[in-house]
PDB file of C-alpha atoms in Angstrom:
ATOM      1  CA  UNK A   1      85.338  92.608  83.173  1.00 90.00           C
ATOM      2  CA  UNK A   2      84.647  95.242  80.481  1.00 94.00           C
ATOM      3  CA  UNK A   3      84.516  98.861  80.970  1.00 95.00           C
ATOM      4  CA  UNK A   4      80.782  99.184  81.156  1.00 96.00           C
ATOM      5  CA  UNK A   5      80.834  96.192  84.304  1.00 97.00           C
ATOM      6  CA  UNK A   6      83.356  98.371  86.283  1.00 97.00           C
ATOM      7  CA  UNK A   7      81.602 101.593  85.996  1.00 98.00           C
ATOM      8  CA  UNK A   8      78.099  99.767  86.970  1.00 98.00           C
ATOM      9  CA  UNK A   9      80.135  98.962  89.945  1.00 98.00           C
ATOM     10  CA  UNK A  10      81.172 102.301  90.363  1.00 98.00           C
ATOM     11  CA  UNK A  11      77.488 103.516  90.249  1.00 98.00           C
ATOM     12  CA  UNK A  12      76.168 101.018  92.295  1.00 97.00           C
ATOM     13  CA  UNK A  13      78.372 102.037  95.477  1.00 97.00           C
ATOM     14  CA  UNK A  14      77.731 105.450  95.162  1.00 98.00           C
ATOM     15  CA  UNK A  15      79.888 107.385  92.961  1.00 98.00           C
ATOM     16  CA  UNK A  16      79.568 110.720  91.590  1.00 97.00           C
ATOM     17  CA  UNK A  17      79.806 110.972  87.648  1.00 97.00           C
ATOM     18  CA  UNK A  18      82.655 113.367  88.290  1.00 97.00           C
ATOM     19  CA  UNK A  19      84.445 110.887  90.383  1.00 97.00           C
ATOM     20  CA  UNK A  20      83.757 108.061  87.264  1.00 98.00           C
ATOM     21  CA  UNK A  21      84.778 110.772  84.958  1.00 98.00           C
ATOM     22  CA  UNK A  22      87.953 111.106  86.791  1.00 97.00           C
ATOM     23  CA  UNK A  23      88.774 107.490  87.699  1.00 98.00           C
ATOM     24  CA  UNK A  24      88.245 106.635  83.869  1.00 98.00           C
ATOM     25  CA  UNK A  25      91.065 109.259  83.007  1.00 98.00           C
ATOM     26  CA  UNK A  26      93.168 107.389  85.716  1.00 98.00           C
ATOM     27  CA  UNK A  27      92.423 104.194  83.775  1.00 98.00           C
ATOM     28  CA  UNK A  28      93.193 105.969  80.501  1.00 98.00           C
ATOM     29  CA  UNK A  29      96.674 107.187  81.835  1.00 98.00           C
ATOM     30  CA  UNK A  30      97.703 104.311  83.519  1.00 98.00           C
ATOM     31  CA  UNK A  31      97.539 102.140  80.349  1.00 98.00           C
ATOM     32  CA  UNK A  32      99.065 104.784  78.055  1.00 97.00           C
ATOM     33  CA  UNK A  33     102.190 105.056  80.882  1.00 97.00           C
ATOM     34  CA  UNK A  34     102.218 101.169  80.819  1.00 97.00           C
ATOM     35  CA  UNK A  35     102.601 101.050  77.343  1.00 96.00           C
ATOM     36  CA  UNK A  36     105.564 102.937  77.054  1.00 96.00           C
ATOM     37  CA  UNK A  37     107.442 101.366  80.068  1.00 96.00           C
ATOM     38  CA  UNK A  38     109.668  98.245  79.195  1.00 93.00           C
ATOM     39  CA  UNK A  39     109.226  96.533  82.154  1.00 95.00           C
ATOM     40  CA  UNK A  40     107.210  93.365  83.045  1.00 95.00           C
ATOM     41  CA  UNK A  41     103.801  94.082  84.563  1.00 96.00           C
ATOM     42  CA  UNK A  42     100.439  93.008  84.728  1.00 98.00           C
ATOM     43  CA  UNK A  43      98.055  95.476  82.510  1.00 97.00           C
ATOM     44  CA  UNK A  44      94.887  93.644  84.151  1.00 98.00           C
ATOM     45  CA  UNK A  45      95.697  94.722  87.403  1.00 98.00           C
ATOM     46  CA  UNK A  46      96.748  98.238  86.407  1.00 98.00           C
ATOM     47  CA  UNK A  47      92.986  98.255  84.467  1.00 98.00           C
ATOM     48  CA  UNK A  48      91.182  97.245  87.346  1.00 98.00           C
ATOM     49  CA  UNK A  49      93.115  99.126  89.895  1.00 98.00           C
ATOM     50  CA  UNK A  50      92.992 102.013  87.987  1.00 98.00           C
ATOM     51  CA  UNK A  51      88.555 101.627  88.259  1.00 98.00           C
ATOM     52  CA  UNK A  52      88.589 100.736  91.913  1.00 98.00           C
ATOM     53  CA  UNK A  53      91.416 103.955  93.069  1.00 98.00           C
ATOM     54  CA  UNK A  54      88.593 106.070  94.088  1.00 98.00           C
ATOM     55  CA  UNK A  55      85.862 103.390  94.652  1.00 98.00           C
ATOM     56  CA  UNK A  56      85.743 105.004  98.533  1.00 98.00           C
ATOM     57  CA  UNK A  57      85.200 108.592  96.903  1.00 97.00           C
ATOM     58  CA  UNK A  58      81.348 106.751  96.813  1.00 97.00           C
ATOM     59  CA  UNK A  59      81.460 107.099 100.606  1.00 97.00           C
ATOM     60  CA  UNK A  60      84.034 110.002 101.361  1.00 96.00           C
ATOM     61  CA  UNK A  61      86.521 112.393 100.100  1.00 94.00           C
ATOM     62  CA  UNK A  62      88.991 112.339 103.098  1.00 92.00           C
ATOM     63  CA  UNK A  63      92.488 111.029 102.792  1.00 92.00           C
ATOM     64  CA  UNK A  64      90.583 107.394 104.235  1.00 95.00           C
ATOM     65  CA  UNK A  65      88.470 107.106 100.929  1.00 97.00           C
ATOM     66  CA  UNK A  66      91.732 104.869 100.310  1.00 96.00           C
ATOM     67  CA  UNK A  67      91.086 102.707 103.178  1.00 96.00           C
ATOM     68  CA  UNK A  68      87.417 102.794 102.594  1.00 97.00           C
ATOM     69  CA  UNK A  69      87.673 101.826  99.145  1.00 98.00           C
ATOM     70  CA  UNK A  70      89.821  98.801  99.875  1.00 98.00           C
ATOM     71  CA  UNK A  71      87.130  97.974 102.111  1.00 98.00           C
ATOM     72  CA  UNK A  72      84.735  97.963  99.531  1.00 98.00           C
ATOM     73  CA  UNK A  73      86.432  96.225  96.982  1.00 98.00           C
ATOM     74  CA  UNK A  74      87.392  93.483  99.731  1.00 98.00           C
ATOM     75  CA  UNK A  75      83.511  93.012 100.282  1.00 98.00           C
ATOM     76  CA  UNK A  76      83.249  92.790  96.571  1.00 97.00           C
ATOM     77  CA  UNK A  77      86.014  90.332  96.205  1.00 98.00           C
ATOM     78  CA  UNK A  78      88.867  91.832  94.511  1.00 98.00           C
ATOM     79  CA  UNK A  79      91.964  90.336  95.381  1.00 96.00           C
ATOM     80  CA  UNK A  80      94.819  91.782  97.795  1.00 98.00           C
ATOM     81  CA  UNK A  81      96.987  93.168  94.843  1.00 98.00           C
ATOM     82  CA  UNK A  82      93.847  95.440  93.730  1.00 98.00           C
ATOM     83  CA  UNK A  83      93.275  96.020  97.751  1.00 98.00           C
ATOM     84  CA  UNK A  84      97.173  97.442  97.599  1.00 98.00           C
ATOM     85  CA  UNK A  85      96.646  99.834  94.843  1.00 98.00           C
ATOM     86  CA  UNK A  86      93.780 101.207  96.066  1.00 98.00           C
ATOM     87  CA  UNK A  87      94.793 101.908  99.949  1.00 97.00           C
ATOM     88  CA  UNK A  88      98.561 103.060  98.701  1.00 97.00           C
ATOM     89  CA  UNK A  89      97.235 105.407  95.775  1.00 96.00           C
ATOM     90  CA  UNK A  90      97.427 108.384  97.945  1.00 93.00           C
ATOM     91  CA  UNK A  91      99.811 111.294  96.795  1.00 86.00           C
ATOM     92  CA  UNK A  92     103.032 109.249  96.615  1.00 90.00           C
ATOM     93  CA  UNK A  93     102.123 106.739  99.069  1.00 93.00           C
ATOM     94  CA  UNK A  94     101.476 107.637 103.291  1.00 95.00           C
ATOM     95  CA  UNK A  95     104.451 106.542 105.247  1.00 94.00           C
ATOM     96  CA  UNK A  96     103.663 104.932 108.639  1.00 95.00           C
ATOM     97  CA  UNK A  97     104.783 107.621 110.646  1.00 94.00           C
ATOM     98  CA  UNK A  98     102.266 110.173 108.132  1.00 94.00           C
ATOM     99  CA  UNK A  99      99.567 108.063 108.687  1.00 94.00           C
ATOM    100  CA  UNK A 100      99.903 107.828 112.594  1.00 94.00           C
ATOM    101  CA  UNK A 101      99.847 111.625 112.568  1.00 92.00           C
ATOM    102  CA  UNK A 102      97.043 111.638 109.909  1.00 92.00           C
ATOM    103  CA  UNK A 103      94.539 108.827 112.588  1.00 92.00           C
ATOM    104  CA  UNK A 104      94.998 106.354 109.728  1.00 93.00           C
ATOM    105  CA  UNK A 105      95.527 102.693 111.172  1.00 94.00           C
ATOM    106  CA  UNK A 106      99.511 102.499 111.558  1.00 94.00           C
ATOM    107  CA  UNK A 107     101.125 101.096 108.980  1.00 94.00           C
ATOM    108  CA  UNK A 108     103.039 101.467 105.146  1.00 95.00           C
ATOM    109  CA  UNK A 109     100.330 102.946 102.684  1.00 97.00           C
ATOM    110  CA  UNK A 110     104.009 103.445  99.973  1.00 97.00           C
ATOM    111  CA  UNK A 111     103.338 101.866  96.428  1.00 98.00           C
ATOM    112  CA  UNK A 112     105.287  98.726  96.001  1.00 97.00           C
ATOM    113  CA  UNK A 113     104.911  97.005  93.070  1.00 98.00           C
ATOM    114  CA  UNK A 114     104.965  98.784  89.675  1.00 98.00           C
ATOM    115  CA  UNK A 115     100.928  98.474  89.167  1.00 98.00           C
ATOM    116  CA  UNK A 116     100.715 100.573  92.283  1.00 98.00           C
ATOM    117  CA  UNK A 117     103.212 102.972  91.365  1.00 98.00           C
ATOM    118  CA  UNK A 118     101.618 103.642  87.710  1.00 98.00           C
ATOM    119  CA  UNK A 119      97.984 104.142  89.550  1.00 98.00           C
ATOM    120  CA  UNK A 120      99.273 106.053  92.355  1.00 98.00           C
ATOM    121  CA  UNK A 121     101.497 108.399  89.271  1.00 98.00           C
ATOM    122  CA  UNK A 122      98.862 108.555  87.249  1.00 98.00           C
ATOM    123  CA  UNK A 123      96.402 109.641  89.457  1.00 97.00           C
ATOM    124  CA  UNK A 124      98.831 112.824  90.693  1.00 96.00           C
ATOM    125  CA  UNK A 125      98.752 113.767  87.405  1.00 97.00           C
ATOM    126  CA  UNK A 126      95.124 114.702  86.900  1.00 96.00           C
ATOM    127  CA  UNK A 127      93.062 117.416  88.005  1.00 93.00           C
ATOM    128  CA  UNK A 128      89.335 115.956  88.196  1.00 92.00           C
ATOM    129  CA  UNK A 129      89.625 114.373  84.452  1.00 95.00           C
ATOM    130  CA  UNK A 130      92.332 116.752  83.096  1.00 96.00           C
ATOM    131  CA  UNK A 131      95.772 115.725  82.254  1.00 97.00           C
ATOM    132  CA  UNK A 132      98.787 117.718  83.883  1.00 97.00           C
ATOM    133  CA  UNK A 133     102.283 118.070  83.516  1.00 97.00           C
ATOM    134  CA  UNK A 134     104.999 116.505  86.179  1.00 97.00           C
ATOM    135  CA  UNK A 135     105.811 120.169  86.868  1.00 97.00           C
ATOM    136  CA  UNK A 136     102.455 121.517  87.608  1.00 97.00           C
ATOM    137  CA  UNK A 137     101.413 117.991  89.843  1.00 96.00           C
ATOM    138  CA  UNK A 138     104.610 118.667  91.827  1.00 96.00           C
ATOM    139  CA  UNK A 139     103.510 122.408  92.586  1.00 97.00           C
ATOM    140  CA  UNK A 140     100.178 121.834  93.664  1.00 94.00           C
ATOM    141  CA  UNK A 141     101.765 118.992  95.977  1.00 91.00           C
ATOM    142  CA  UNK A 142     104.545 121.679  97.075  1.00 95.00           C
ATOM    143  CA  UNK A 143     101.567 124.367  97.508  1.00 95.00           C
ATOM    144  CA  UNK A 144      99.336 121.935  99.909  1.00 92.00           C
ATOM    145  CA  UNK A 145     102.288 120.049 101.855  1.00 92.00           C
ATOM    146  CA  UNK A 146     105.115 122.727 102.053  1.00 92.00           C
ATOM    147  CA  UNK A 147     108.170 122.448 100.176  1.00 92.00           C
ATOM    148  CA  UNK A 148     109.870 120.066 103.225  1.00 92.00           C
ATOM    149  CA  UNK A 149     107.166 117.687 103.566  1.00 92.00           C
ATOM    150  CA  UNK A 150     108.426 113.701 103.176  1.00 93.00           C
ATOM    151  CA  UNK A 151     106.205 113.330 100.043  1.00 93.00           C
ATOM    152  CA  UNK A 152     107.794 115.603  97.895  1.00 95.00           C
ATOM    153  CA  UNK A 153     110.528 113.685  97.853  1.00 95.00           C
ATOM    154  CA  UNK A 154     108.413 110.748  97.532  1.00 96.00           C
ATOM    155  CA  UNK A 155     106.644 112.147  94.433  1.00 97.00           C
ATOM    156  CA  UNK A 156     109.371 113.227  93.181  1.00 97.00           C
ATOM    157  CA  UNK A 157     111.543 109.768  93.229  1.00 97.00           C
ATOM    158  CA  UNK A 158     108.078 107.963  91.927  1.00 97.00           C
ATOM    159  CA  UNK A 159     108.429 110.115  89.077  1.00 97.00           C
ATOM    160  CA  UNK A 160     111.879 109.599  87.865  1.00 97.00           C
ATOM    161  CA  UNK A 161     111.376 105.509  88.614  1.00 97.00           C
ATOM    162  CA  UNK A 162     108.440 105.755  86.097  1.00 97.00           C
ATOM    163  CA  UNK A 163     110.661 108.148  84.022  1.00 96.00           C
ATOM    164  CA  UNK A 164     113.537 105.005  83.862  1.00 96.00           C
ATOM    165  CA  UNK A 165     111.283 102.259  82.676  1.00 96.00           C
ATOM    166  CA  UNK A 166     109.951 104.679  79.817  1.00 91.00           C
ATOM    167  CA  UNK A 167     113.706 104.643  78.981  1.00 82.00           C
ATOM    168  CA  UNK A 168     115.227 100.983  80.034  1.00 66.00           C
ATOM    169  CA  UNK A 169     116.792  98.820  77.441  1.00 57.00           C
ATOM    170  CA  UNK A 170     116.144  94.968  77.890  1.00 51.00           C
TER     171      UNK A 170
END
């Protein structure tokens, strides 16, 4: 699918222009990250889980747009490892116990596989369309969570993972 077929699809289920704007920065960041990391992964599935993040934004803004959006891109028929990316985008992933407390259906919403983790990093480190540093991500996480809450730590690990396959030697 080209660009122009995902954002029709965008468009089509609802989305604002500032949620396109800002899931085609996601795109654009998640490709330039998996460029520099010397890892094996599947660029594809970054692309088009990059485009379908925020596919649930069409319908919502709460913390379930991620569930909603996996909804939507089931109907559509993506398959399950675009489903993961999109419902464990959230901050640095929801553990189970978060997402009791948050009315979420119980379960792991924690990035697994690297594809996940680059969407999920890449998002964090955007305001609307803008690019921001690590450092200014991790306050805004510390100044809505508290400095104690689980997905500091989360973020925190995600980041230096990332930072390791930038720097990993075959």
């Amino acid at each position: 699918m080209d660009d122009r077929e995902f954002i029709d699809i965008l468009k089509k289920s609802g989305c604002s222009q500032n949620v396109i704007n800002h899931i085609l920065a996601v795109k654009d960041l998640s490709l330039k990250i998996a460029d520099r990391v010397k890892i094996p992964l599947d660029r594809d599935l970054i692309r088009t889980g990059a485009f379908l993040h925020d596919i649930g934004r069409s319908r919502t803004h709460g913390i379930e747009h991620a569930l909603v959006g996996a909804e939507i891109a089931r109907k559509l028929g993506f398959d399950d490892r675009v489903i993961k990316i999109i419902e464990r985008h959230i901050g640095a992933g929801i553990s189970r116990e978060e997402a009791r407390e948050l009315g979420l259906p119980e379960k792991d919403y924690l990035p697994q596989s690297p594809e996940e983790k680059i969407v999920a990093y890449a998002d964090n480190l955007l305001n609307g369309d803008r690019v921001v540093s690590f450092e200014v991500s991790l306050e805004q996480f510390r100044q809505s969570l508290g400095n104690d809450h689980p997905a500091i730590e989360r973020y925190i690990a995600l980041h230096r993972e990332i930072q390791e396959w930038m720097n990993h030697e075959e």
